[in-house]
Every structure is written in structure tokens, then in C-alpha cells.
């Protein structure tokens, strides 16, 4: 982090170490993993061979011959020589014993609409037909990239699995993102096909989603990437339900075209283990999102292993992860991991509090969900608006997950006592888009839980905390530093799409002592988070150390937000800082200074908000836009975000006398803290 910036870690809540909670006995009795020797089997001495256990959870066309190839470190190849298909592993291989089992429960947001229960056999049929359409109608083939901009729907995993069947690399963009945000990802990935849906429900309203496809295609064309086909699923099959008209020769209704492929079967491609499976874009320290490239064999092995041992998924479980499939959590822990294990995975279209805060618990009751997975931001919101709702419904969770941001011990205890009714094991899983699967968590059948702490490194994941100079902090010291992972693991991303240099610079350069080394020991992975390790080896994550803000568990790059504000012509400068928030964890405050000749007004502040929504999406909406006379700056002209963050968070701004314009600090403080 550069001097003068601010970080989440600096405003982090430093709560006390809490006492242990022990997993319920009936949970342990049925858990997939209760053998504590797993930590020995996955010790650093047994690295990398330990991960054979995960690979063996999958079906391979050809078994691999080299577990880890480091010859191009830090771009690693896992399970080299292996041939595998992810779609086969998530669908076909379950048919022999479980074809009539529900693979996907799709729950529409409107409660009066029917829940769809898709069996593994039906999933197989629909994935094959879609794969045939993608191949024969859209002309897609192995290695091509395709952008998906789809809402929560059964058609989303069907499309992903159809791509995986063909070896087409999917890049799903979160449905709530704007057309402009989709365009950047279309352009970066070089997609000539965009797959979307006409509409979807959110908060009781049917949104016109196809409109965003038009924006995305137009903007991508400006940036030099031509999309020649837009494939549109219908929210109501057979009925087009968006206002935006179809573009002749470019837009095609999937539900119509599919009729030509009814009954089609597509042989899965025998992919190399290291071939890319998908791209997932995430925010970084520059304005341009990074396409995290995930491989096939390593990724699938890692999410399957962690779904089995941390999510404790058995084939008879009904598993509901409330995340959006447009984020990595949904890819790994709604689609690939649970389906590889033959679970029934719930996909809910809408928002948790529609039409009332009892909704999630009604869904749980009606579908007999026994594994539940969500983020602290949702838990905080449900606790605030419906603290007594869970007790009204008859469901029993054996297991619950929290993911995406630090969870306050108070909120954790509500989750445990009220949502879990004191009967569920909880895991707090810390990980990232880049890491494919969990990095730190307790093992639910083995370890006690500690509210507010993620837990130890996962089996085979060996964290260390380094100071700014790269010196390792003593183990269990309870001191904050930069948490890194010493070793590679199969779920780790392979590179940033098309930008190996950025991959190396962003994640490894700071702590790599020998950039020519082919030894993984020389390449600790820098996560970008600050953390402390307690004497028991549990990690508490404090937040980002870089220019990334984690709002409601979603990553926003401050540079992305700042450059979106600069789209407004009156704005001369912009600066974004994280502010503590009761529901969202942190939320951005946006400071802007105007060009000469313009006056501050509420309309102008609204214009900035609108720009953020149209450039990125509603999740980028700041708490407040502050139009200030000038930014606090160093003598060399650098904006002092740290000072702005202190003002926004009502903390001490420290010594500002060395600034070029110390007087403005008082002016801004009066404006913000009035
Ligand atoms: C950042 C990654 C993990 C998938 C969803 C978010 C923060 C994630 C936790 C947790 C504290 C957490 C970190 C991380 N984070 N999980 N359990 N406790 N912080 O993926 O968008 O790539 O964000 O989320 O700061 O770096 P992402």
C-alpha cells in the first residue's frame, strides 16, 4: 500500500478473541471428515502429493502422471497429463445411481410461481441440448471464450455446464452489473457471443435485462470487440418478456433455437487438466478488472474436496448457498462443488427479504434444506429486519457457512443461536476469487468454532503472516501483518487472462526473492489481506491492505469507482474511502472536487451516483457523495485518502500540518461530521 492511501485493515474492528463453540454431536456422527490425521496427511512435508486425495474424488478419462509442474512458476500446472471433463463429473457420472435425484431446485422470487425441480437426468438432457446449440448454432469450440451475463436461474448452470462440456471457457458477469461493465469483460476476454436472459425478478419487479445486452454490445464494439450473436434465454419459456426489441440477425431466443436440438447428445471434450475452465473477473488496484483464469482438473478437484470436507455435502443433502452464481462463491459452491458431489443445490432468483424477512426460512422449510451458506451482510440484514423469523419455521440446518467478510462475534452468535437454533456446525470460510476455494476454515467435524475467526489454514494450505519487509511474524503472535500462502494448491488461479506480468506483479513480486526460481517455495502468494494469528493457529482476517473495498462481500476497486465518477464532466477529482457500516461491513464514501466554474448541488451529487450505477452497477452506490472545495493533498499533489477516511469514520485525522492545504481538512470535517 502506498503512503497516504487508506485501507480496510486500518479501520478494521479489532474484536476480542472469543471462546470456543463445539460442533453438535449428531453433526460429528455423520460428518464426512472426522479423522484428525488429515492435517498430518496434508502437512508441508507431504506437499504436493497430499492433493491426490482430492483428485481421486473425480472421474478421469486418463489419469494424470505428474501432480504439480512448477517449470513455469508461479504459473503452475496441476495433475499434468490428466484428461477430464467438468460437465461429465457434475452430471453424467451421477446418472447410473442417481438420475432421478434433484440436481437443482430453482426457486422463483415470486412465491406464487412454481418451484422447479430438475433431476440429474433432466440436467443431462438440457446441458447436452444447450451444448449442441452452442456448437452447431453459435459455432463455439474448445478454447473459445463466451461471456454470460445471466441472472440467478437454472439456465445459468445449464449454460456453464454446456460450455464446460465443449471446452468453451465461460466468463459469467454478475447479473447486477451494468452493460458497460459487461462490455469491458467481453472485450478483455475476446468473446464474440454473449449469452443473457430477457428479464428476471428482483424485489418483486420484473427487470428488463436484455436492455443491458444492447449497451454491452455497443460499448464492446467501440472498444474493438464485435459480438455477432446474442443468445437470449426467456425467463418464461415461450414468452419474450423484456421491452427492448430483438436485433434482427444478431439476437436469438435460446428457447426457440433449442427446438432444433431436442434430443441431441454431445460427447464431452477430453480436456487437459490444465486447460482453462472459466474466467471470473474481479476488482484490483487499477481501474481494469482482472480475469482470473481457473483451470479444469485442479479447480474441480479443489472445490469438490472442500465441498465434501468443509461443506460436509453428502448426496442426500439439500444444500442452499444464497450467493449469486455471478461471483466465485456461486461457481465453486453452488455449481461445481455441490454438483460434482451429486447434491441437490438450491438456486434462488431474488433477494432474501422478498416479500418479507421470513422468506429464506420458508424456502429452507419447504425444500428441507439442511446445509445453508451465506454472507455476513445478509445475516446482519436479516437479524435487523426479522430477528424472530427463523423460530417461526420448521427447518433444521446441520451446517451453516459464512463467507466474504469478517463477521462480528455478536452477529455470529445470532446466526448460531437463532438461524441455526444451536444445532448446526458453522464454518467461517476465508478465501478469494483468485483462490478458487477455501483458504482458512475450521473443519466442521473436527475443530471447535470461534466466533469472528476463520480458523486454521485448510489441509494443504499453509498460511504465514509477513511484515512489510517480508519477515515472518512469529506464529500465533496475535500481531497484524500481510497474510500469504506459502505453497500453491490445485484451486489457485492459473494467471490473469492475457496478462501474466500483472499476475506476477500483483500477487508475487513483493515477496519473491528470486524471480527466476522454479521452486514453489520462492513464490509465496500474497492475498492482499491483513490478518492476525492467535496462539491456537486460528486466523482473524482484518480486511484489505490494498485499494480494494469489500462491500457486502463484493469487491470494488477504488480506482474503478473513482474513474466512473470522472465520467461526470463537472468532476475534476475523485477519491473513494471505506467507511464502517452496520449492515454492509464497509461501504464507500465518494469525495469529489469540481472543475472551476461549477457549483456543488444535490443534482450534481445524484449525477455522480447515476454514473457509478451505469458504469458499474447498483452495488457501486456510495453511502454519500461529498462535493468538497478541494482534496487534502501532499506537497507532491497526492490525494490523502487516509485523511478522508478518518473524517468519514470519525477517527483522529492525525497530523495534517505537512499537507499542501491543511486548512481544507477542517472545512471537509465540518461538512461531513455536522
Ligand atoms: C476478499 C475476497 C470468498 C469468496 C467471496 C469473496 C474478504 C472473504 C472472508 C472471511 C473475512 C473475508 C477478504 C478477501 N473475505 N472471505 N470469511 N472473513 N474476510 O471473494 O470478491 O474475491 O473477495 O473478501 O478481504 O480478500 P472476493
Short mmCIF file of C-alpha atoms in Angstrom, two decimals, residues 188-576:
data_model
loop_
_atom_site.label_atom_id
_atom_site.label_comp_id
_atom_site.label_asym_id
_atom_site.label_seq_id
_atom_site.Cartn_x
_atom_site.Cartn_y
_atom_site.Cartn_z
CA UNK A 188 -10.94 -8.33 -22.43
CA UNK A 189 -11.92 -11.97 -22.93
CA UNK A 190 -12.44 -11.59 -26.69
CA UNK A 191 -15.97 -13.02 -26.65
CA UNK A 192 -17.95 -12.91 -29.86
CA UNK A 193 -21.01 -14.48 -28.28
CA UNK A 194 -22.97 -13.03 -25.36
CA UNK A 195 -25.50 -15.16 -23.52
CA UNK A 196 -28.13 -13.44 -21.43
CA UNK A 197 -31.74 -13.63 -20.28
CA UNK A 198 -34.60 -11.33 -21.21
CA UNK A 199 -35.67 -10.48 -17.67
CA UNK A 200 -35.68 -11.52 -14.03
CA UNK A 201 -37.33 -10.62 -10.76
CA UNK A 202 -35.72 -8.53 -8.11
CA UNK A 203 -37.62 -7.05 -5.18
CA UNK A 204 -40.92 -8.02 -6.83
CA UNK A 205 -40.19 -6.23 -10.10
CA UNK A 206 -39.57 -7.89 -13.44
CA UNK A 207 -36.45 -6.14 -14.73
CA UNK A 208 -35.66 -5.69 -18.40
CA UNK A 209 -32.25 -7.32 -18.51
CA UNK A 210 -31.92 -7.62 -22.28
CA UNK A 211 -31.51 -3.82 -22.39
CA UNK A 212 -28.07 -4.30 -20.85
CA UNK A 213 -27.05 -6.63 -23.68
CA UNK A 214 -27.64 -3.83 -26.17
CA UNK A 215 -25.49 -1.47 -24.11
CA UNK A 216 -22.80 -4.10 -23.68
CA UNK A 217 -22.59 -4.98 -27.37
CA UNK A 218 -22.47 -1.31 -28.41
CA UNK A 219 -19.77 -0.44 -25.92
CA UNK A 220 -17.71 -3.56 -26.71
CA UNK A 221 -17.84 -2.65 -30.41
CA UNK A 222 -16.46 0.80 -29.60
CA UNK A 223 -13.62 -0.93 -27.80
CA UNK A 224 -12.97 -3.12 -30.82
CA UNK A 225 -14.71 -6.37 -29.86
CA UNK A 226 -17.56 -7.37 -32.14
CA UNK A 227 -20.28 -9.58 -30.70
CA UNK A 228 -22.02 -11.28 -33.58
CA UNK A 229 -24.55 -13.35 -31.65
CA UNK A 230 -26.56 -12.55 -28.56
CA UNK A 231 -28.31 -15.63 -27.21
CA UNK A 232 -31.28 -14.78 -25.02
CA UNK A 233 -32.93 -17.19 -22.62
CA UNK A 234 -36.53 -16.44 -21.77
CA UNK A 235 -37.48 -16.04 -18.12
CA UNK A 236 -40.82 -17.50 -19.14
CA UNK A 237 -40.02 -20.10 -21.84
CA UNK A 238 -42.04 -19.34 -24.97
CA UNK A 239 -42.79 -15.77 -23.96
CA UNK A 240 -40.41 -12.88 -24.54
CA UNK A 241 -40.73 -10.64 -21.50
CA UNK A 242 -38.44 -7.66 -22.00
CA UNK A 243 -39.47 -4.34 -23.54
CA UNK A 244 -36.27 -3.97 -25.52
CA UNK A 245 -36.76 -5.26 -29.08
CA UNK A 246 -34.65 -8.01 -30.61
CA UNK A 247 -31.99 -7.00 -33.12
CA UNK A 248 -32.53 -8.86 -36.37
CA UNK A 249 -29.70 -11.19 -37.31
CA UNK A 250 -27.88 -10.69 -34.01
CA UNK A 251 -30.30 -11.61 -31.25
CA UNK A 252 -31.66 -15.14 -30.98
CA UNK A 253 -34.05 -16.67 -28.49
CA UNK A 254 -32.41 -19.72 -26.97
CA UNK A 255 -35.74 -21.34 -26.13
CA UNK A 256 -36.72 -21.19 -29.83
CA UNK A 257 -33.39 -22.33 -31.25
CA UNK A 258 -33.21 -25.18 -28.76
CA UNK A 259 -36.14 -26.84 -30.50
CA UNK A 260 -33.73 -27.79 -33.27
CA UNK A 261 -31.59 -29.65 -30.79
CA UNK A 262 -34.10 -31.58 -28.74
CA UNK A 263 -32.68 -35.00 -28.03
CA UNK A 264 -29.16 -34.02 -29.09
CA UNK A 265 -26.25 -35.59 -27.23
CA UNK A 266 -22.76 -34.14 -27.19
CA UNK A 267 -19.75 -36.23 -26.25
CA UNK A 268 -17.78 -34.32 -23.56
CA UNK A 269 -14.40 -32.99 -24.72
CA UNK A 270 -11.46 -34.71 -23.09
CA UNK A 271 -9.81 -31.63 -21.66
CA UNK A 272 -6.26 -31.45 -20.39
CA UNK A 273 -6.29 -30.98 -16.63
CA UNK A 274 -4.66 -27.58 -17.04
CA UNK A 275 -6.97 -26.25 -19.77
CA UNK A 276 -8.93 -23.21 -18.56
CA UNK A 277 -12.48 -23.88 -17.37
CA UNK A 278 -13.64 -20.32 -16.82
CA UNK A 279 -12.72 -16.70 -16.22
CA UNK A 280 -14.02 -14.74 -13.28
CA UNK A 281 -13.32 -11.03 -13.30
CA UNK A 282 -12.54 -9.26 -10.06
CA UNK A 283 -11.52 -5.80 -8.96
CA UNK A 284 -7.94 -4.91 -8.35
CA UNK A 285 -5.82 -1.90 -7.65
CA UNK A 286 -6.21 -0.38 -11.10
CA UNK A 287 -9.40 0.54 -12.91
CA UNK A 288 -9.29 -2.52 -15.15
CA UNK A 289 -10.84 -5.71 -13.71
CA UNK A 290 -8.69 -8.81 -13.82
CA UNK A 291 -9.83 -12.01 -15.48
CA UNK A 292 -8.88 -14.73 -13.02
CA UNK A 293 -8.28 -17.85 -15.08
CA UNK A 294 -9.25 -21.10 -13.41
CA UNK A 295 -8.16 -24.47 -14.73
CA UNK A 296 -10.19 -27.63 -15.12
CA UNK A 297 -8.69 -30.54 -13.16
CA UNK A 298 -7.08 -28.62 -10.30
CA UNK A 299 -10.03 -26.32 -9.74
CA UNK A 300 -12.62 -29.07 -9.88
CA UNK A 301 -10.61 -31.31 -7.55
CA UNK A 302 -10.22 -28.50 -5.04
CA UNK A 303 -13.85 -27.38 -4.97
CA UNK A 304 -15.03 -30.99 -4.81
CA UNK A 305 -12.71 -31.83 -1.93
CA UNK A 306 -13.59 -28.71 0.04
CA UNK A 307 -17.32 -29.13 -0.64
CA UNK A 308 -17.08 -32.63 0.75
CA UNK A 309 -14.97 -31.94 3.81
CA UNK A 310 -15.85 -28.36 4.74
CA UNK A 311 -19.40 -28.05 3.40
CA UNK A 312 -19.95 -31.65 4.51
CA UNK A 313 -22.07 -32.38 1.45
CA UNK A 314 -23.46 -35.90 1.10
CA UNK A 315 -25.55 -36.92 -1.92
CA UNK A 316 -28.72 -36.92 0.22
CA UNK A 317 -28.29 -33.33 1.38
CA UNK A 318 -30.24 -30.31 0.22
CA UNK A 319 -27.75 -27.54 0.04
CA UNK A 320 -28.53 -23.84 -0.32
CA UNK A 321 -25.90 -21.22 -0.92
CA UNK A 322 -27.57 -17.83 -1.14
CA UNK A 323 -24.69 -16.19 -3.04
CA UNK A 324 -25.06 -15.20 -6.69
CA UNK A 325 -23.57 -17.55 -9.27
CA UNK A 326 -22.06 -14.43 -10.84
CA UNK A 327 -19.44 -14.45 -8.08
CA UNK A 328 -16.81 -17.07 -7.37
CA UNK A 329 -18.77 -18.36 -4.38
CA UNK A 330 -21.56 -19.38 -6.71
CA UNK A 331 -19.26 -21.00 -9.25
CA UNK A 332 -17.42 -23.06 -6.65
CA UNK A 333 -20.09 -23.67 -4.05
CA UNK A 334 -23.43 -23.57 -5.88
CA UNK A 335 -22.44 -25.17 -9.15
CA UNK A 336 -19.18 -27.10 -9.49
CA UNK A 337 -18.50 -28.41 -5.98
CA UNK A 338 -22.03 -29.45 -4.95
CA UNK A 339 -22.93 -30.92 -8.35
CA UNK A 340 -19.67 -32.88 -8.54
CA UNK A 341 -20.80 -34.46 -5.25
CA UNK A 342 -24.33 -35.15 -6.52
CA UNK A 343 -26.02 -32.82 -4.04
CA UNK A 344 -29.32 -31.05 -4.60
CA UNK A 345 -28.35 -27.40 -4.98
CA UNK A 346 -30.89 -24.62 -4.44
CA UNK A 347 -30.88 -21.58 -6.71
CA UNK A 348 -32.99 -18.67 -5.53
CA UNK A 349 -33.76 -15.92 -8.01
CA UNK A 350 -34.38 -13.00 -5.74
CA UNK A 351 -33.47 -11.03 -2.67
CA UNK A 352 -33.61 -12.57 0.82
CA UNK A 353 -36.23 -10.20 2.23
CA UNK A 354 -38.80 -10.51 -0.55
CA UNK A 355 -41.67 -10.35 0.19
CA UNK A 356 -40.73 -10.37 3.88
CA UNK A 357 -37.76 -11.37 6.05
CA UNK A 358 -39.24 -14.83 6.69
CA UNK A 359 -38.63 -15.85 3.08
CA UNK A 360 -35.27 -17.61 3.44
CA UNK A 361 -36.60 -19.74 6.30
CA UNK A 362 -39.75 -20.64 4.36
CA UNK A 363 -37.58 -21.79 1.46
CA UNK A 364 -35.48 -23.81 3.90
CA UNK A 365 -38.57 -25.37 5.43
CA UNK A 366 -40.31 -26.13 2.14
CA UNK A 367 -37.30 -27.69 0.44
CA UNK A 368 -35.93 -29.35 3.56
CA UNK A 369 -32.62 -27.53 3.22
CA UNK A 370 -30.09 -28.87 5.70
CA UNK A 371 -26.94 -27.02 4.64
CA UNK A 372 -27.08 -23.23 4.43
CA UNK A 373 -24.45 -20.83 3.16
CA UNK A 374 -24.49 -17.03 3.14
CA UNK A 375 -22.53 -13.84 3.86
CA UNK A 376 -22.34 -11.63 6.97
CA UNK A 377 -24.05 -8.77 5.14
CA UNK A 378 -27.17 -10.91 4.62
CA UNK A 379 -27.02 -12.21 8.18
CA UNK A 380 -26.79 -8.67 9.56
CA UNK A 381 -29.68 -7.51 7.43
CA UNK A 382 -31.94 -10.45 8.35
CA UNK A 383 -31.05 -10.02 12.01
CA UNK A 384 -32.02 -6.39 11.82
CA UNK A 385 -35.31 -6.73 9.96
CA UNK A 386 -36.50 -10.13 11.12
CA UNK A 387 -34.73 -11.17 14.32
CA UNK A 388 -37.51 -13.55 15.37
CA UNK A 389 -38.38 -15.01 11.97
CA UNK A 390 -36.29 -18.19 11.97
CA UNK A 391 -38.08 -19.53 15.07
CA UNK A 392 -41.39 -19.47 13.18
CA UNK A 393 -40.27 -22.05 10.65
CA UNK A 394 -39.67 -25.71 10.88
CA UNK A 395 -36.32 -26.50 9.32
CA UNK A 396 -33.13 -27.98 10.64
CA UNK A 397 -29.70 -26.97 9.44
CA UNK A 398 -26.89 -29.36 10.23
CA UNK A 399 -24.32 -27.00 8.81
CA UNK A 400 -24.01 -23.29 8.01
CA UNK A 401 -21.35 -21.19 6.30
CA UNK A 402 -20.41 -17.55 6.50
CA UNK A 403 -18.21 -16.13 3.76
CA UNK A 404 -16.97 -12.95 2.18
CA UNK A 405 -16.12 -10.58 5.02
CA UNK A 406 -15.28 -10.63 8.68
CA UNK A 407 -18.28 -11.45 10.85
CA UNK A 408 -18.75 -9.70 14.19
CA UNK A 409 -19.00 -12.16 17.10
CA UNK A 410 -22.43 -10.76 18.02
CA UNK A 411 -23.72 -11.44 14.55
CA UNK A 412 -22.08 -14.87 14.51
CA UNK A 413 -23.91 -15.75 17.76
CA UNK A 414 -27.26 -14.71 16.32
CA UNK A 415 -26.54 -16.88 13.30
CA UNK A 416 -25.63 -19.79 15.56
CA UNK A 417 -28.44 -19.47 18.12
CA UNK A 418 -31.33 -18.13 16.08
CA UNK A 419 -30.79 -19.20 12.47
CA UNK A 420 -29.04 -22.45 13.40
CA UNK A 421 -31.18 -22.96 16.53
CA UNK A 422 -27.98 -24.02 18.28
CA UNK A 423 -27.94 -27.27 16.29
CA UNK A 424 -25.63 -26.52 13.39
CA UNK A 425 -21.90 -26.56 12.87
CA UNK A 426 -20.71 -23.23 11.45
CA UNK A 427 -17.72 -22.61 9.19
CA UNK A 428 -16.32 -19.14 8.54
CA UNK A 429 -14.55 -19.60 5.22
CA UNK A 430 -11.92 -17.13 4.15
CA UNK A 431 -10.86 -17.13 0.51
CA UNK A 432 -10.93 -15.10 -2.72
CA UNK A 433 -11.92 -15.10 -6.37
CA UNK A 434 -8.30 -15.89 -7.14
CA UNK A 435 -8.06 -18.88 -4.83
CA UNK A 436 -10.93 -20.92 -6.32
CA UNK A 437 -11.83 -22.41 -2.93
CA UNK A 438 -11.36 -22.03 0.80
CA UNK A 439 -8.02 -20.99 2.30
CA UNK A 440 -8.87 -20.87 6.00
CA UNK A 441 -11.75 -22.51 7.80
CA UNK A 442 -12.40 -24.85 10.65
CA UNK A 443 -13.13 -28.46 9.70
CA UNK A 444 -16.69 -28.83 10.95
CA UNK A 445 -16.44 -32.42 12.19
CA UNK A 446 -13.09 -31.88 13.87
CA UNK A 447 -12.44 -28.35 15.08
CA UNK A 448 -14.24 -26.14 17.54
CA UNK A 449 -15.62 -22.87 16.18
CA UNK A 450 -14.55 -19.46 17.36
CA UNK A 451 -16.85 -16.53 16.57
CA UNK A 452 -15.09 -13.88 14.49
CA UNK A 453 -12.20 -16.14 13.47
CA UNK A 454 -11.97 -18.04 10.20
CA UNK A 455 -9.88 -20.85 11.67
CA UNK A 456 -6.67 -22.57 10.65
CA UNK A 457 -5.30 -22.96 7.17
CA UNK A 458 -7.20 -25.64 5.28
CA UNK A 459 -5.48 -29.01 4.96
CA UNK A 460 -2.72 -28.44 2.42
CA UNK A 461 -2.90 -24.63 2.73
CA UNK A 462 -0.03 -23.18 4.75
CA UNK A 463 -0.51 -19.50 5.62
CA UNK A 464 2.17 -17.21 7.01
CA UNK A 465 1.96 -13.60 8.09
CA UNK A 466 4.69 -11.36 6.73
CA UNK A 467 5.55 -7.80 7.67
CA UNK A 468 6.15 -5.13 5.05
CA UNK A 469 9.78 -6.20 4.70
CA UNK A 470 8.91 -9.83 4.15
CA UNK A 471 9.91 -11.01 7.62
CA UNK A 472 7.63 -13.69 9.00
CA UNK A 473 5.84 -12.72 12.21
CA UNK A 474 6.19 -15.29 14.98
CA UNK A 475 3.45 -17.91 14.81
CA UNK A 476 0.43 -17.19 16.97
CA UNK A 477 1.74 -13.77 17.97
CA UNK A 478 -1.60 -12.02 17.58
CA UNK A 479 0.13 -9.29 15.54
CA UNK A 480 -1.29 -7.90 12.34
CA UNK A 481 0.55 -8.38 9.07
CA UNK A 482 0.05 -9.40 5.47
CA UNK A 483 -1.28 -12.91 5.20
CA UNK A 484 0.32 -15.01 2.46
CA UNK A 485 0.14 -18.66 1.47
CA UNK A 486 3.49 -20.44 1.32
CA UNK A 487 2.52 -23.08 -1.20
CA UNK A 488 0.42 -23.40 -4.35
CA UNK A 489 -2.77 -25.51 -4.27
CA UNK A 490 -4.96 -27.01 -7.00
CA UNK A 491 -7.77 -24.44 -6.82
CA UNK A 492 -5.48 -21.47 -7.27
CA UNK A 493 -6.00 -19.38 -10.42
CA UNK A 494 -3.52 -20.04 -13.20
CA UNK A 495 -2.90 -16.48 -14.31
CA UNK A 496 -4.70 -13.26 -15.15
CA UNK A 497 -6.23 -13.74 -18.57
CA UNK A 498 -3.80 -12.38 -21.12
CA UNK A 499 -1.59 -10.66 -18.56
CA UNK A 500 0.98 -12.89 -16.92
CA UNK A 501 3.05 -9.87 -15.87
CA UNK A 502 0.17 -8.42 -13.91
CA UNK A 503 -0.36 -11.82 -12.27
CA UNK A 504 3.26 -11.96 -11.12
CA UNK A 505 3.45 -8.30 -10.12
CA UNK A 506 0.19 -8.19 -8.19
CA UNK A 507 0.41 -11.38 -6.22
CA UNK A 508 4.04 -12.46 -6.01
CA UNK A 509 6.54 -9.71 -6.81
CA UNK A 510 6.57 -8.14 -3.38
CA UNK A 511 7.73 -11.23 -1.51
CA UNK A 512 9.51 -13.26 -4.20
CA UNK A 513 13.23 -13.23 -3.57
CA UNK A 514 14.24 -14.87 -6.83
CA UNK A 515 12.07 -14.19 -9.85
CA UNK A 516 13.90 -16.86 -11.87
CA UNK A 517 13.15 -19.59 -9.40
CA UNK A 518 11.20 -22.67 -10.47
CA UNK A 519 10.77 -23.75 -6.86
CA UNK A 520 7.33 -23.03 -5.42
CA UNK A 521 8.98 -22.25 -2.05
CA UNK A 522 10.24 -18.98 -3.52
CA UNK A 523 6.80 -17.79 -4.53
CA UNK A 524 4.57 -17.06 -1.53
CA UNK A 525 1.12 -15.94 -2.68
CA UNK A 526 0.19 -12.50 -1.34
CA UNK A 527 -3.53 -12.38 -0.63
CA UNK A 528 -3.84 -8.61 -0.10
CA UNK A 529 -5.49 -9.09 3.29
CA UNK A 530 -4.26 -8.20 6.74
CA UNK A 531 -4.70 -10.84 9.43
CA UNK A 532 -3.66 -11.90 12.92
CA UNK A 533 -2.94 -15.43 14.05
CA UNK A 534 -3.93 -16.43 17.58
CA UNK A 535 -1.90 -18.92 19.65
CA UNK A 536 -4.29 -21.73 18.65
CA UNK A 537 -3.44 -21.17 14.98
CA UNK A 538 -6.80 -19.57 14.12
CA UNK A 539 -6.69 -16.60 11.78
CA UNK A 540 -8.76 -13.47 12.13
CA UNK A 541 -9.00 -11.52 8.87
CA UNK A 542 -8.90 -7.74 9.25
CA UNK A 543 -9.63 -6.62 5.68
CA UNK A 544 -7.88 -5.46 2.55
CA UNK A 545 -4.50 -3.77 2.63
CA UNK A 546 -4.74 -2.57 -0.96
CA UNK A 547 -7.02 -0.21 -2.90
CA UNK A 548 -9.91 -2.60 -2.83
CA UNK A 549 -13.06 -2.16 -0.74
CA UNK A 550 -15.12 -5.17 0.25
CA UNK A 551 -18.77 -4.05 0.30
CA UNK A 552 -21.24 -6.70 1.43
CA UNK A 553 -18.67 -9.31 0.47
CA UNK A 554 -18.26 -7.91 -3.05
CA UNK A 555 -15.00 -6.46 -4.17
CA UNK A 556 -14.91 -2.97 -5.58
CA UNK A 557 -11.71 -1.36 -6.77
CA UNK A 558 -11.42 2.22 -5.52
CA UNK A 559 -9.86 3.14 -8.86
CA UNK A 560 -12.85 1.70 -10.69
CA UNK A 561 -15.23 3.82 -8.63
CA UNK A 562 -13.06 6.91 -8.95
CA UNK A 563 -12.78 6.64 -12.71
CA UNK A 564 -16.54 6.10 -13.03
CA UNK A 565 -17.11 9.39 -11.15
CA UNK A 566 -14.79 11.18 -13.56
CA UNK A 567 -17.19 10.36 -16.36
CA UNK A 568 -19.31 13.23 -15.00
CA UNK A 569 -17.99 16.24 -16.84
CA UNK A 570 -18.15 18.66 -13.91
CA UNK A 571 -15.93 16.43 -11.77
CA UNK A 572 -12.22 17.26 -11.63
CA UNK A 573 -11.00 14.84 -8.97
CA UNK A 574 -12.45 11.93 -7.04
CA UNK A 575 -11.40 9.83 -4.10
CA UNK A 576 -13.08 6.84 -2.54
#
